[in-house]
């Protein structure tokens, strides 16, 4: 039963990869699922994890570990199929790619077992497209105040530098023209009027504090942390990798602090600041927080929202809509109800008005 459960989770992840233009991973996971059922190297490598729930993302841990070996030149035969390493993947070489992948899994048992202990962390830079839109909405509602930027589940804290990214869409641009991070084609079917107005009124934002939390933060200046971030970007998504590289470069020049603590305890230590706009934001992290902890975190957000100080809560998270998960940007200004502002691709580009 454990193998069957693990194989079924791999097949579901394969479909998700196929839906997000990652045919290499989709094809590998279909074959990996069959290998698990047959008791092959993929079954051996996930021993002890076969009963893990889908939320543990074991398939992505395995793929990330193999990708790290590719990126560090420890899997040259496989690298020729990985665009992130200069290779090329086509459906007609799926069998050869699988043979090389399976050989790596069999040969690199210890390295991959260590990687399976690591939860996936992408620190997806494209999601800053939505977070920035929410920030401009908040500033448009509350006025130009110095910003105190707080991120929950910040990973390496790359999106804490988001106001230094460049966002571009048809007849729209915001952010430094020389930014190393470009978010192109950011909006589908036109930029919302409220965003155009806020961007025009506030061409720059003064972020005075950048602070985040994560239970297992990565250090962007650390070689191991940088490798983990690169390895969890899917190898066919070279534009995502380029954004990540730019964000890592920016992180080396613009300090931010990420504390090793859970969201609820972190928020409990925050106090309102009457002279600054406190912004608490997060993106696609809520599903990884235990329900009891998130209830405590929500209570702390309510406490901050009720204070007589400028406050905004911005969240880009999946919501069930008509039997599907829709990734939505929502904003709460002070103690007012949440407002749905936009929806987007899970990786943040493109977005569209709600």
mmCIF file of C-alpha atoms in Angstrom:
data_model
loop_
_atom_site.group_PDB
_atom_site.id
_atom_site.type_symbol
_atom_site.label_atom_id
_atom_site.label_comp_id
_atom_site.label_asym_id
_atom_site.label_seq_id
_atom_site.Cartn_x
_atom_site.Cartn_y
_atom_site.Cartn_z
ATOM 1 C CA UNK A 1 0.000 0.000 0.000
ATOM 2 C CA UNK A 2 2.823 2.450 0.850
ATOM 3 C CA UNK A 3 4.412 2.056 -2.565
ATOM 4 C CA UNK A 4 1.074 2.495 -4.280
ATOM 5 C CA UNK A 5 0.383 5.667 -2.319
ATOM 6 C CA UNK A 6 3.814 7.081 -3.165
ATOM 7 C CA UNK A 7 3.416 6.168 -6.831
ATOM 8 C CA UNK A 8 -0.017 7.786 -7.006
ATOM 9 C CA UNK A 9 1.362 11.009 -5.490
ATOM 10 C CA UNK A 10 4.128 10.992 -8.099
ATOM 11 C CA UNK A 11 1.565 10.637 -10.872
ATOM 12 C CA UNK A 12 -0.453 13.547 -9.532
ATOM 13 C CA UNK A 13 2.686 15.661 -9.365
ATOM 14 C CA UNK A 14 3.497 14.595 -12.938
ATOM 15 C CA UNK A 15 0.164 16.002 -14.073
ATOM 16 C CA UNK A 16 0.814 19.228 -12.193
ATOM 17 C CA UNK A 17 4.199 19.539 -13.904
ATOM 18 C CA UNK A 18 2.623 18.911 -17.300
ATOM 19 C CA UNK A 19 0.074 21.645 -16.589
ATOM 20 C CA UNK A 20 2.895 24.102 -15.862
ATOM 21 C CA UNK A 21 5.004 23.502 -18.974
ATOM 22 C CA UNK A 22 7.486 21.117 -17.367
ATOM 23 C CA UNK A 23 7.306 18.083 -19.630
ATOM 24 C CA UNK A 24 10.723 16.800 -18.552
ATOM 25 C CA UNK A 25 9.617 16.434 -14.939
ATOM 26 C CA UNK A 26 6.185 15.170 -15.981
ATOM 27 C CA UNK A 27 7.711 12.371 -18.053
ATOM 28 C CA UNK A 28 10.291 11.473 -15.404
ATOM 29 C CA UNK A 29 7.672 11.255 -12.655
ATOM 30 C CA UNK A 30 5.403 8.961 -14.679
ATOM 31 C CA UNK A 31 8.341 6.585 -15.080
ATOM 32 C CA UNK A 32 9.450 7.052 -11.477
ATOM 33 C CA UNK A 33 5.969 6.045 -10.305
ATOM 34 C CA UNK A 34 6.229 2.811 -12.298
ATOM 35 C CA UNK A 35 9.703 2.253 -10.850
ATOM 36 C CA UNK A 36 8.333 2.652 -7.314
ATOM 37 C CA UNK A 37 5.611 0.104 -7.971
ATOM 38 C CA UNK A 38 8.228 -2.305 -9.369
ATOM 39 C CA UNK A 39 10.515 -1.887 -6.350
ATOM 40 C CA UNK A 40 13.292 -0.192 -8.362
ATOM 41 C CA UNK A 41 15.855 2.450 -7.286
ATOM 42 C CA UNK A 42 13.148 5.096 -6.845
ATOM 43 C CA UNK A 43 11.338 2.827 -4.376
ATOM 44 C CA UNK A 44 14.589 2.236 -2.505
ATOM 45 C CA UNK A 45 15.469 5.923 -2.295
ATOM 46 C CA UNK A 46 12.123 6.920 -0.743
ATOM 47 C CA UNK A 47 12.160 4.162 1.885
ATOM 48 C CA UNK A 48 10.668 5.666 5.033
ATOM 49 C CA UNK A 49 8.868 8.372 3.034
ATOM 50 C CA UNK A 50 6.394 6.201 1.144
ATOM 51 C CA UNK A 51 3.597 6.978 3.625
ATOM 52 C CA UNK A 52 4.279 10.711 3.590
ATOM 53 C CA UNK A 53 1.263 12.848 2.648
ATOM 54 C CA UNK A 54 1.173 14.717 -0.638
ATOM 55 C CA UNK A 55 1.829 17.969 1.253
ATOM 56 C CA UNK A 56 5.341 16.691 2.071
ATOM 57 C CA UNK A 57 6.144 16.967 -1.666
ATOM 58 C CA UNK A 58 8.421 13.920 -1.685
ATOM 59 C CA UNK A 59 8.508 13.803 -5.520
ATOM 60 C CA UNK A 60 9.762 17.397 -5.628
ATOM 61 C CA UNK A 61 12.366 16.623 -2.976
ATOM 62 C CA UNK A 62 13.673 13.765 -5.101
ATOM 63 C CA UNK A 63 13.660 15.856 -8.266
ATOM 64 C CA UNK A 64 15.380 18.717 -6.465
ATOM 65 C CA UNK A 65 18.100 16.431 -5.171
ATOM 66 C CA UNK A 66 18.812 15.049 -8.625
ATOM 67 C CA UNK A 67 18.759 18.568 -10.081
ATOM 68 C CA UNK A 68 21.361 19.637 -7.513
ATOM 69 C CA UNK A 69 23.611 16.807 -8.735
ATOM 70 C CA UNK A 70 23.107 17.993 -12.314
ATOM 71 C CA UNK A 71 23.928 21.597 -11.412
ATOM 72 C CA UNK A 72 27.105 20.551 -9.576
ATOM 73 C CA UNK A 73 28.240 18.408 -12.536
ATOM 74 C CA UNK A 74 27.870 15.115 -10.720
ATOM 75 C CA UNK A 75 25.417 13.754 -13.300
ATOM 76 C CA UNK A 76 26.863 14.586 -16.744
ATOM 77 C CA UNK A 77 24.876 11.963 -18.665
ATOM 78 C CA UNK A 78 21.643 13.362 -17.288
ATOM 79 C CA UNK A 79 22.718 16.995 -17.663
ATOM 80 C CA UNK A 80 22.491 16.785 -21.446
ATOM 81 C CA UNK A 81 18.697 16.645 -21.066
ATOM 82 C CA UNK A 82 18.429 19.511 -18.546
ATOM 83 C CA UNK A 83 18.037 23.012 -20.074
ATOM 84 C CA UNK A 84 19.249 24.510 -16.781
ATOM 85 C CA UNK A 85 22.614 22.847 -17.461
ATOM 86 C CA UNK A 86 22.702 23.699 -21.164
ATOM 87 C CA UNK A 87 20.965 20.512 -22.311
ATOM 88 C CA UNK A 88 17.868 19.906 -24.394
ATOM 89 C CA UNK A 89 14.825 17.796 -23.665
ATOM 90 C CA UNK A 90 12.324 16.502 -26.234
ATOM 91 C CA UNK A 91 9.613 13.863 -25.915
ATOM 92 C CA UNK A 92 11.493 11.595 -28.308
ATOM 93 C CA UNK A 93 14.425 11.303 -25.902
ATOM 94 C CA UNK A 94 12.260 10.582 -22.847
ATOM 95 C CA UNK A 95 13.477 6.982 -22.572
ATOM 96 C CA UNK A 96 17.153 7.954 -22.670
ATOM 97 C CA UNK A 97 16.552 10.708 -20.129
ATOM 98 C CA UNK A 98 14.770 8.273 -17.819
ATOM 99 C CA UNK A 99 17.604 5.738 -18.082
ATOM 100 C CA UNK A 100 20.116 8.418 -17.082
ATOM 101 C CA UNK A 101 17.878 9.643 -14.240
ATOM 102 C CA UNK A 102 17.356 6.133 -12.875
ATOM 103 C CA UNK A 103 21.109 5.498 -12.971
ATOM 104 C CA UNK A 104 21.744 8.660 -10.936
ATOM 105 C CA UNK A 105 19.148 7.643 -8.344
ATOM 106 C CA UNK A 106 20.802 4.222 -8.033
ATOM 107 C CA UNK A 107 24.333 5.631 -7.817
ATOM 108 C CA UNK A 108 23.795 8.639 -5.514
ATOM 109 C CA UNK A 109 21.865 6.989 -2.688
ATOM 110 C CA UNK A 110 23.470 8.873 0.216
ATOM 111 C CA UNK A 111 23.310 12.308 -1.402
ATOM 112 C CA UNK A 112 19.662 11.902 -2.345
ATOM 113 C CA UNK A 113 18.655 10.478 1.037
ATOM 114 C CA UNK A 114 20.101 13.618 2.620
ATOM 115 C CA UNK A 115 18.155 15.766 0.168
ATOM 116 C CA UNK A 116 14.872 14.070 1.014
ATOM 117 C CA UNK A 117 15.132 15.610 4.478
ATOM 118 C CA UNK A 118 14.962 19.081 2.918
ATOM 119 C CA UNK A 119 11.495 20.606 2.382
ATOM 120 C CA UNK A 120 11.062 22.271 -1.016
ATOM 121 C CA UNK A 121 11.898 25.963 -0.978
ATOM 122 C CA UNK A 122 11.717 27.871 -4.220
ATOM 123 C CA UNK A 123 11.466 31.446 -2.891
ATOM 124 C CA UNK A 124 9.584 32.080 -6.138
ATOM 125 C CA UNK A 125 10.597 35.541 -7.329
ATOM 126 C CA UNK A 126 7.767 35.789 -9.861
ATOM 127 C CA UNK A 127 5.231 35.924 -7.034
ATOM 128 C CA UNK A 128 6.598 39.355 -6.170
ATOM 129 C CA UNK A 129 4.468 40.534 -9.091
ATOM 130 C CA UNK A 130 1.369 40.019 -6.937
ATOM 131 C CA UNK A 131 2.943 41.112 -3.677
ATOM 132 C CA UNK A 132 4.107 44.375 -5.244
ATOM 133 C CA UNK A 133 0.668 44.990 -6.696
ATOM 134 C CA UNK A 134 -0.792 44.510 -3.232
ATOM 135 C CA UNK A 135 1.807 46.816 -1.708
ATOM 136 C CA UNK A 136 0.993 49.567 -4.202
ATOM 137 C CA UNK A 137 -2.708 49.067 -3.467
ATOM 138 C CA UNK A 138 -2.027 49.458 0.262
ATOM 139 C CA UNK A 139 0.070 52.592 -0.234
ATOM 140 C CA UNK A 140 -2.626 53.953 -2.516
ATOM 141 C CA UNK A 141 -5.186 53.458 0.254
ATOM 142 C CA UNK A 142 -3.072 54.673 3.175
ATOM 143 C CA UNK A 143 -0.751 57.223 1.590
ATOM 144 C CA UNK A 144 3.007 57.487 1.177
ATOM 145 C CA UNK A 145 4.495 56.252 4.430
ATOM 146 C CA UNK A 146 7.817 54.586 5.171
ATOM 147 C CA UNK A 147 7.232 50.838 4.797
ATOM 148 C CA UNK A 148 8.066 48.185 7.346
ATOM 149 C CA UNK A 149 8.015 45.013 5.246
ATOM 150 C CA UNK A 150 7.360 41.720 7.053
ATOM 151 C CA UNK A 151 7.269 38.337 5.268
ATOM 152 C CA UNK A 152 5.995 35.038 6.646
ATOM 153 C CA UNK A 153 7.623 31.917 5.223
ATOM 154 C CA UNK A 154 10.320 34.104 3.701
ATOM 155 C CA UNK A 155 12.753 31.280 2.778
ATOM 156 C CA UNK A 156 15.886 33.230 1.756
ATOM 157 C CA UNK A 157 14.079 36.571 1.965
ATOM 158 C CA UNK A 158 14.507 37.384 -1.720
ATOM 159 C CA UNK A 159 11.054 38.943 -2.066
ATOM 160 C CA UNK A 160 11.798 41.274 0.833
ATOM 161 C CA UNK A 161 13.679 43.292 -1.821
ATOM 162 C CA UNK A 162 10.693 43.326 -4.184
ATOM 163 C CA UNK A 163 10.341 47.094 -4.533
ATOM 164 C CA UNK A 164 13.711 46.976 -6.300
ATOM 165 C CA UNK A 165 12.358 44.621 -8.978
ATOM 166 C CA UNK A 166 11.151 45.840 -12.378
ATOM 167 C CA UNK A 167 7.561 45.003 -13.387
ATOM 168 C CA UNK A 168 6.562 45.384 -17.039
ATOM 169 C CA UNK A 169 3.314 44.859 -18.947
ATOM 170 C CA UNK A 170 1.645 46.421 -21.975
ATOM 171 C CA UNK A 171 1.930 50.214 -21.585
ATOM 172 C CA UNK A 172 3.045 49.773 -17.993
ATOM 173 C CA UNK A 173 6.321 49.684 -16.078
ATOM 174 C CA UNK A 174 7.208 50.145 -12.440
ATOM 175 C CA UNK A 175 10.497 49.760 -10.599
ATOM 176 C CA UNK A 176 14.137 50.605 -11.360
ATOM 177 C CA UNK A 177 14.919 50.311 -15.064
ATOM 178 C CA UNK A 178 18.333 48.828 -14.232
ATOM 179 C CA UNK A 179 17.018 46.199 -11.806
ATOM 180 C CA UNK A 180 18.646 42.762 -12.093
ATOM 181 C CA UNK A 181 15.162 41.266 -11.646
ATOM 182 C CA UNK A 182 12.735 41.740 -14.522
ATOM 183 C CA UNK A 183 9.112 40.576 -14.238
ATOM 184 C CA UNK A 184 7.941 40.834 -17.867
ATOM 185 C CA UNK A 185 4.476 40.310 -19.329
ATOM 186 C CA UNK A 186 3.232 40.718 -15.791
ATOM 187 C CA UNK A 187 -0.468 41.244 -16.537
ATOM 188 C CA UNK A 188 -2.826 39.517 -18.915
ATOM 189 C CA UNK A 189 -5.779 41.434 -20.398
ATOM 190 C CA UNK A 190 -4.526 44.770 -19.137
ATOM 191 C CA UNK A 191 -3.236 46.253 -15.894
ATOM 192 C CA UNK A 192 -6.016 47.030 -13.371
ATOM 193 C CA UNK A 193 -6.876 50.708 -13.088
ATOM 194 C CA UNK A 194 -6.207 50.807 -9.352
ATOM 195 C CA UNK A 195 -2.678 49.525 -9.957
ATOM 196 C CA UNK A 196 -1.981 52.014 -12.742
ATOM 197 C CA UNK A 197 -3.158 54.863 -10.516
ATOM 198 C CA UNK A 198 -1.127 53.745 -7.508
ATOM 199 C CA UNK A 199 2.012 53.152 -9.589
ATOM 200 C CA UNK A 200 1.737 56.613 -11.152
ATOM 201 C CA UNK A 201 1.239 58.283 -7.781
ATOM 202 C CA UNK A 202 4.003 56.279 -6.104
ATOM 203 C CA UNK A 203 6.839 55.685 -8.604
ATOM 204 C CA UNK A 204 9.091 54.712 -5.695
ATOM 205 C CA UNK A 205 8.539 53.229 -2.248
ATOM 206 C CA UNK A 206 10.621 53.850 0.847
ATOM 207 C CA UNK A 207 11.150 50.475 2.545
ATOM 208 C CA UNK A 208 12.907 51.137 5.852
ATOM 209 C CA UNK A 209 12.843 47.640 7.366
ATOM 210 C CA UNK A 210 12.947 44.175 5.796
ATOM 211 C CA UNK A 211 12.211 41.366 8.207
ATOM 212 C CA UNK A 212 10.990 37.814 7.687
ATOM 213 C CA UNK A 213 10.611 34.447 9.343
ATOM 214 C CA UNK A 214 10.937 30.841 8.255
ATOM 215 C CA UNK A 215 11.245 27.573 10.150
ATOM 216 C CA UNK A 216 14.117 26.534 7.852
ATOM 217 C CA UNK A 217 15.474 29.721 6.282
ATOM 218 C CA UNK A 218 18.075 29.698 3.542
ATOM 219 C CA UNK A 219 20.983 32.143 3.427
ATOM 220 C CA UNK A 220 21.252 33.729 -0.035
ATOM 221 C CA UNK A 221 24.968 34.381 0.407
ATOM 222 C CA UNK A 222 25.668 30.776 1.358
ATOM 223 C CA UNK A 223 26.691 28.337 -1.392
ATOM 224 C CA UNK A 224 24.448 25.570 -0.040
ATOM 225 C CA UNK A 225 21.469 27.904 0.215
ATOM 226 C CA UNK A 226 21.963 29.193 -3.309
ATOM 227 C CA UNK A 227 22.219 25.641 -4.651
ATOM 228 C CA UNK A 228 18.995 24.632 -2.880
ATOM 229 C CA UNK A 229 17.141 27.576 -4.395
ATOM 230 C CA UNK A 230 18.472 26.837 -7.894
ATOM 231 C CA UNK A 231 17.779 23.101 -7.598
ATOM 232 C CA UNK A 232 14.119 23.618 -6.770
ATOM 233 C CA UNK A 233 13.529 25.702 -9.893
ATOM 234 C CA UNK A 234 12.347 23.240 -12.548
ATOM 235 C CA UNK A 235 15.077 22.803 -15.191
ATOM 236 C CA UNK A 236 12.940 23.810 -18.167
ATOM 237 C CA UNK A 237 11.924 27.084 -16.501
ATOM 238 C CA UNK A 238 14.996 29.051 -17.514
ATOM 239 C CA UNK A 239 13.242 32.424 -17.175
ATOM 240 C CA UNK A 240 12.501 31.619 -13.530
ATOM 241 C CA UNK A 241 16.144 30.696 -13.034
ATOM 242 C CA UNK A 242 17.223 34.029 -14.516
ATOM 243 C CA UNK A 243 14.910 35.912 -12.138
ATOM 244 C CA UNK A 244 16.316 33.933 -9.247
ATOM 245 C CA UNK A 245 19.876 34.777 -10.270
ATOM 246 C CA UNK A 246 18.999 38.472 -10.383
ATOM 247 C CA UNK A 247 17.320 38.329 -6.981
ATOM 248 C CA UNK A 248 20.341 36.596 -5.467
ATOM 249 C CA UNK A 249 22.559 39.327 -6.891
ATOM 250 C CA UNK A 250 20.315 42.005 -5.397
ATOM 251 C CA UNK A 251 20.243 40.211 -2.025
ATOM 252 C CA UNK A 252 24.019 40.466 -1.902
ATOM 253 C CA UNK A 253 23.720 44.270 -2.000
ATOM 254 C CA UNK A 254 20.560 44.958 -0.003
ATOM 255 C CA UNK A 255 20.332 43.561 3.542
ATOM 256 C CA UNK A 256 17.287 41.820 5.013
ATOM 257 C CA UNK A 257 16.885 39.675 8.124
ATOM 258 C CA UNK A 258 15.078 36.334 8.236
ATOM 259 C CA UNK A 259 14.588 34.792 11.677
ATOM 260 C CA UNK A 260 14.403 31.051 12.318
ATOM 261 C CA UNK A 261 10.967 30.862 13.902
ATOM 262 C CA UNK A 262 7.397 29.892 13.028
ATOM 263 C CA UNK A 263 4.850 32.436 11.824
ATOM 264 C CA UNK A 264 2.753 32.616 15.003
ATOM 265 C CA UNK A 265 5.638 33.130 17.425
ATOM 266 C CA UNK A 266 7.241 35.617 15.051
ATOM 267 C CA UNK A 267 4.095 37.723 14.785
ATOM 268 C CA UNK A 268 3.618 37.628 18.555
ATOM 269 C CA UNK A 269 6.852 39.565 18.874
ATOM 270 C CA UNK A 270 5.746 42.374 16.548
ATOM 271 C CA UNK A 271 4.231 45.613 17.756
ATOM 272 C CA UNK A 272 2.389 48.298 15.754
ATOM 273 C CA UNK A 273 4.406 51.294 14.561
ATOM 274 C CA UNK A 274 2.354 54.510 14.318
ATOM 275 C CA UNK A 275 4.943 56.238 12.131
ATOM 276 C CA UNK A 276 5.267 53.544 9.474
ATOM 277 C CA UNK A 277 3.108 51.292 7.327
ATOM 278 C CA UNK A 278 3.530 47.745 8.624
ATOM 279 C CA UNK A 279 2.943 45.270 5.800
ATOM 280 C CA UNK A 280 2.683 41.560 6.571
ATOM 281 C CA UNK A 281 2.756 39.482 3.416
ATOM 282 C CA UNK A 282 3.169 35.872 2.351
ATOM 283 C CA UNK A 283 2.868 33.797 -0.804
ATOM 284 C CA UNK A 284 1.964 30.125 -1.214
ATOM 285 C CA UNK A 285 3.174 29.166 2.265
ATOM 286 C CA UNK A 286 -0.004 28.826 4.301
ATOM 287 C CA UNK A 287 -0.521 25.180 3.285
ATOM 288 C CA UNK A 288 2.752 24.235 4.983
ATOM 289 C CA UNK A 289 1.754 25.697 8.372
ATOM 290 C CA UNK A 290 -0.069 23.405 10.850
ATOM 291 C CA UNK A 291 -3.683 24.443 11.382
ATOM 292 C CA UNK A 292 -3.266 25.268 15.067
ATOM 293 C CA UNK A 293 -0.257 27.466 14.388
ATOM 294 C CA UNK A 294 -2.030 29.277 11.572
ATOM 295 C CA UNK A 295 -4.964 29.966 13.885
ATOM 296 C CA UNK A 296 -2.539 31.615 16.305
ATOM 297 C CA UNK A 297 -0.917 33.532 13.449
ATOM 298 C CA UNK A 298 -4.326 34.781 12.305
ATOM 299 C CA UNK A 299 -5.078 36.005 15.819
ATOM 300 C CA UNK A 300 -1.811 37.944 15.835
ATOM 301 C CA UNK A 301 -2.600 39.478 12.443
ATOM 302 C CA UNK A 302 -6.003 40.528 13.827
ATOM 303 C CA UNK A 303 -4.215 42.137 16.783
ATOM 304 C CA UNK A 304 -1.969 44.162 14.512
ATOM 305 C CA UNK A 305 -4.875 45.093 12.251
ATOM 306 C CA UNK A 306 -6.927 46.396 15.171
ATOM 307 C CA UNK A 307 -4.182 48.719 16.425
ATOM 308 C CA UNK A 308 -4.324 52.447 15.699
ATOM 309 C CA UNK A 309 -1.339 52.274 13.345
ATOM 310 C CA UNK A 310 -1.110 51.832 9.559
ATOM 311 C CA UNK A 311 -1.283 48.137 8.696
ATOM 312 C CA UNK A 312 -1.842 45.929 5.660
ATOM 313 C CA UNK A 313 -2.009 42.162 5.267
ATOM 314 C CA UNK A 314 -1.238 40.953 1.732
ATOM 315 C CA UNK A 315 -1.531 37.318 0.749
ATOM 316 C CA UNK A 316 -1.066 35.433 -2.512
ATOM 317 C CA UNK A 317 -2.370 31.967 -1.718
ATOM 318 C CA UNK A 318 -4.393 29.152 -3.320
ATOM 319 C CA UNK A 319 -8.134 29.057 -2.662
ATOM 320 C CA UNK A 320 -10.610 26.325 -3.672
ATOM 321 C CA UNK A 321 -12.923 27.652 -6.375
ATOM 322 C CA UNK A 322 -15.251 25.376 -8.338
ATOM 323 C CA UNK A 323 -13.220 22.299 -7.467
ATOM 324 C CA UNK A 324 -9.900 23.881 -8.448
ATOM 325 C CA UNK A 325 -7.164 25.757 -6.660
ATOM 326 C CA UNK A 326 -7.102 29.379 -7.799
ATOM 327 C CA UNK A 327 -4.122 31.490 -6.785
ATOM 328 C CA UNK A 328 -5.452 34.816 -5.573
ATOM 329 C CA UNK A 329 -4.049 38.093 -4.304
ATOM 330 C CA UNK A 330 -6.058 39.421 -1.384
ATOM 331 C CA UNK A 331 -5.494 42.538 0.691
ATOM 332 C CA UNK A 332 -6.680 43.657 4.075
ATOM 333 C CA UNK A 333 -6.185 47.285 5.052
ATOM 334 C CA UNK A 334 -6.309 47.750 8.792
ATOM 335 C CA UNK A 335 -9.297 45.967 10.322
ATOM 336 C CA UNK A 336 -11.356 46.118 7.118
ATOM 337 C CA UNK A 337 -12.446 42.882 5.411
ATOM 338 C CA UNK A 338 -10.145 41.228 2.898
ATOM 339 C CA UNK A 339 -10.539 42.358 -0.696
ATOM 340 C CA UNK A 340 -9.845 40.095 -3.676
ATOM 341 C CA UNK A 341 -7.605 42.055 -6.048
ATOM 342 C CA UNK A 342 -6.271 39.652 -8.656
ATOM 343 C CA UNK A 343 -5.526 36.088 -9.683
ATOM 344 C CA UNK A 344 -2.380 34.670 -11.259
ATOM 345 C CA UNK A 345 -0.408 31.701 -12.444
ATOM 346 C CA UNK A 346 0.954 29.800 -9.400
ATOM 347 C CA UNK A 347 4.431 31.214 -10.089
ATOM 348 C CA UNK A 348 3.054 34.760 -10.271
ATOM 349 C CA UNK A 349 3.353 35.544 -14.004
ATOM 350 C CA UNK A 350 1.064 36.494 -15.551
ATOM 351 C CA UNK A 351 -1.622 37.964 -13.322
ATOM 352 C CA UNK A 352 -5.093 39.163 -14.223
ATOM 353 C CA UNK A 353 -7.703 41.327 -12.552
ATOM 354 C CA UNK A 354 -10.168 39.544 -10.306
#
